Structure formats: structure tokens, C-alpha cells
């Protein structure tokens, strides 16, 4: 937590190979909008976010909201 009620998560993955490097990075951010509404931001860059794109490099950004508190 870097601010009260803000949560960040960084996930780094690698195969420890240099040619090619099949790694990825994902950054998640959860932040309050109101007392019962939370926002989510996710940024992914690399290989293998799903089984369909295991061998394609991609960058994706996701944004969402949740209603209620459940953590």
C-alpha cells in the first residue's frame, strides 16, 4: 500500500532465456472511488497472458469497477 486504500501489485515472469526472452510484466492498481465503489487498472506487457497468445508479445490495458467491499 502506498496510499491509504490504494493497493498495487507488480508481477514479473521470465524463462531466464536470453534469445528469445519470453517474459512478461503485469501491474495492477486498486483504488477507491467512493466508500462502496472501487476502481481497477491493469497493464500487461509480454508473452503468455492466456494460452491462446503464449507465443505472441502483446500489451494490454484494462479498466474496471467493483461495487461493494469484499476484501
PDB file of C-alpha atoms in Angstrom:
ATOM      1  CA  UNK A   1       0.000   0.000   0.000  1.00  0.00           C
ATOM      2  CA  UNK A   2       1.443   3.332  -0.986  1.00  0.00           C
ATOM      3  CA  UNK A   3      -1.642   5.381  -0.116  1.00  0.00           C
ATOM      4  CA  UNK A   4      -4.432   4.519   2.283  1.00  0.00           C
ATOM      5  CA  UNK A   5      -6.838   2.123   0.490  1.00  0.00           C
ATOM      6  CA  UNK A   6      -4.711   2.071  -2.677  1.00  0.00           C
ATOM      7  CA  UNK A   7      -3.185  -1.324  -3.492  1.00  0.00           C
ATOM      8  CA  UNK A   8      -0.586  -2.008  -6.181  1.00  0.00           C
ATOM      9  CA  UNK A   9       0.717  -5.361  -7.360  1.00  0.00           C
ATOM     10  CA  UNK A  10       3.597  -5.993  -9.741  1.00  0.00           C
ATOM     11  CA  UNK A  11       4.111  -9.450 -11.255  1.00  0.00           C
ATOM     12  CA  UNK A  12       7.239 -10.234 -13.263  1.00  0.00           C
ATOM     13  CA  UNK A  13       7.728 -13.545 -15.082  1.00  0.00           C
ATOM     14  CA  UNK A  14      10.689 -14.855 -17.033  1.00  0.00           C
ATOM     15  CA  UNK A  15      12.043 -18.080 -18.502  1.00  0.00           C
ATOM     16  CA  UNK A  16      15.659 -16.997 -17.831  1.00  0.00           C
ATOM     17  CA  UNK A  17      16.417 -17.329 -21.540  1.00  0.00           C
ATOM     18  CA  UNK A  18      18.044 -14.516 -23.468  1.00  0.00           C
ATOM     19  CA  UNK A  19      17.143 -15.452 -27.039  1.00  0.00           C
ATOM     20  CA  UNK A  20      14.206 -15.071 -27.128  1.00  0.00           C
ATOM     21  CA  UNK A  21      13.162 -13.683 -23.764  1.00  0.00           C
ATOM     22  CA  UNK A  22       9.597 -14.937 -23.166  1.00  0.00           C
ATOM     23  CA  UNK A  23       8.899 -12.876 -20.043  1.00  0.00           C
ATOM     24  CA  UNK A  24       6.072 -10.586 -19.050  1.00  0.00           C
ATOM     25  CA  UNK A  25       5.169  -7.854 -16.586  1.00  0.00           C
ATOM     26  CA  UNK A  26       1.779  -7.022 -15.109  1.00  0.00           C
ATOM     27  CA  UNK A  27       0.900  -4.031 -12.937  1.00  0.00           C
ATOM     28  CA  UNK A  28      -2.411  -3.946 -11.044  1.00  0.00           C
ATOM     29  CA  UNK A  29      -3.832  -0.939  -9.205  1.00  0.00           C
ATOM     30  CA  UNK A  30      -6.930  -0.903  -6.980  1.00  0.00           C
ATOM     31  CA  UNK A  31      -8.172   2.472  -5.756  1.00  0.00           C
ATOM     32  CA  UNK A  32     -11.252   3.882  -4.002  1.00  0.00           C
ATOM     33  CA  UNK A  33     -13.784   5.951  -5.935  1.00  0.00           C
ATOM     34  CA  UNK A  34     -16.432   6.200  -3.199  1.00  0.00           C
ATOM     35  CA  UNK A  35     -16.926   4.283   0.056  1.00  0.00           C
ATOM     36  CA  UNK A  36     -18.573   1.336  -1.767  1.00  0.00           C
ATOM     37  CA  UNK A  37     -17.073   1.704  -5.246  1.00  0.00           C
ATOM     38  CA  UNK A  38     -13.549   0.628  -6.227  1.00  0.00           C
ATOM     39  CA  UNK A  39     -11.657   1.187  -9.446  1.00  0.00           C
ATOM     40  CA  UNK A  40      -9.197  -1.240 -11.022  1.00  0.00           C
ATOM     41  CA  UNK A  41      -6.451  -0.655 -13.552  1.00  0.00           C
ATOM     42  CA  UNK A  42      -4.316  -3.408 -15.076  1.00  0.00           C
ATOM     43  CA  UNK A  43      -1.423  -3.053 -17.516  1.00  0.00           C
ATOM     44  CA  UNK A  44       0.140  -6.170 -19.077  1.00  0.00           C
ATOM     45  CA  UNK A  45       3.088  -6.414 -21.437  1.00  0.00           C
ATOM     46  CA  UNK A  46       4.781  -9.563 -22.640  1.00  0.00           C
ATOM     47  CA  UNK A  47       4.043 -13.142 -23.621  1.00  0.00           C
ATOM     48  CA  UNK A  48       1.504 -15.618 -22.300  1.00  0.00           C
ATOM     49  CA  UNK A  49      -1.321 -13.681 -20.712  1.00  0.00           C
ATOM     50  CA  UNK A  50      -3.524 -16.546 -21.926  1.00  0.00           C
ATOM     51  CA  UNK A  51      -2.899 -19.906 -23.589  1.00  0.00           C
ATOM     52  CA  UNK A  52      -4.055 -18.533 -26.951  1.00  0.00           C
ATOM     53  CA  UNK A  53      -1.301 -15.911 -27.096  1.00  0.00           C
ATOM     54  CA  UNK A  54       1.538 -17.815 -25.399  1.00  0.00           C
ATOM     55  CA  UNK A  55       3.877 -17.101 -28.324  1.00  0.00           C
ATOM     56  CA  UNK A  56       2.750 -13.555 -29.220  1.00  0.00           C
ATOM     57  CA  UNK A  57       4.001 -10.440 -27.484  1.00  0.00           C
ATOM     58  CA  UNK A  58       1.203  -8.059 -26.572  1.00  0.00           C
ATOM     59  CA  UNK A  59       0.462  -5.037 -24.447  1.00  0.00           C
ATOM     60  CA  UNK A  60      -2.988  -4.633 -22.918  1.00  0.00           C
ATOM     61  CA  UNK A  61      -4.665  -2.150 -20.582  1.00  0.00           C
ATOM     62  CA  UNK A  62      -7.791  -2.983 -18.599  1.00  0.00           C
ATOM     63  CA  UNK A  63     -10.041  -0.758 -16.514  1.00  0.00           C
ATOM     64  CA  UNK A  64     -12.928  -1.791 -14.283  1.00  0.00           C
ATOM     65  CA  UNK A  65     -15.042  -1.043 -11.234  1.00  0.00           C
ATOM     66  CA  UNK A  66     -16.498  -3.139  -8.423  1.00  0.00           C
ATOM     67  CA  UNK A  67     -19.482  -2.371  -6.238  1.00  0.00           C
ATOM     68  CA  UNK A  68     -19.206  -3.187  -2.543  1.00  0.00           C
ATOM     69  CA  UNK A  69     -16.266  -4.164  -0.386  1.00  0.00           C
ATOM     70  CA  UNK A  70     -15.280  -7.787  -0.111  1.00  0.00           C
ATOM     71  CA  UNK A  71     -11.654  -7.846   0.991  1.00  0.00           C
TER      72      UNK A  71
END
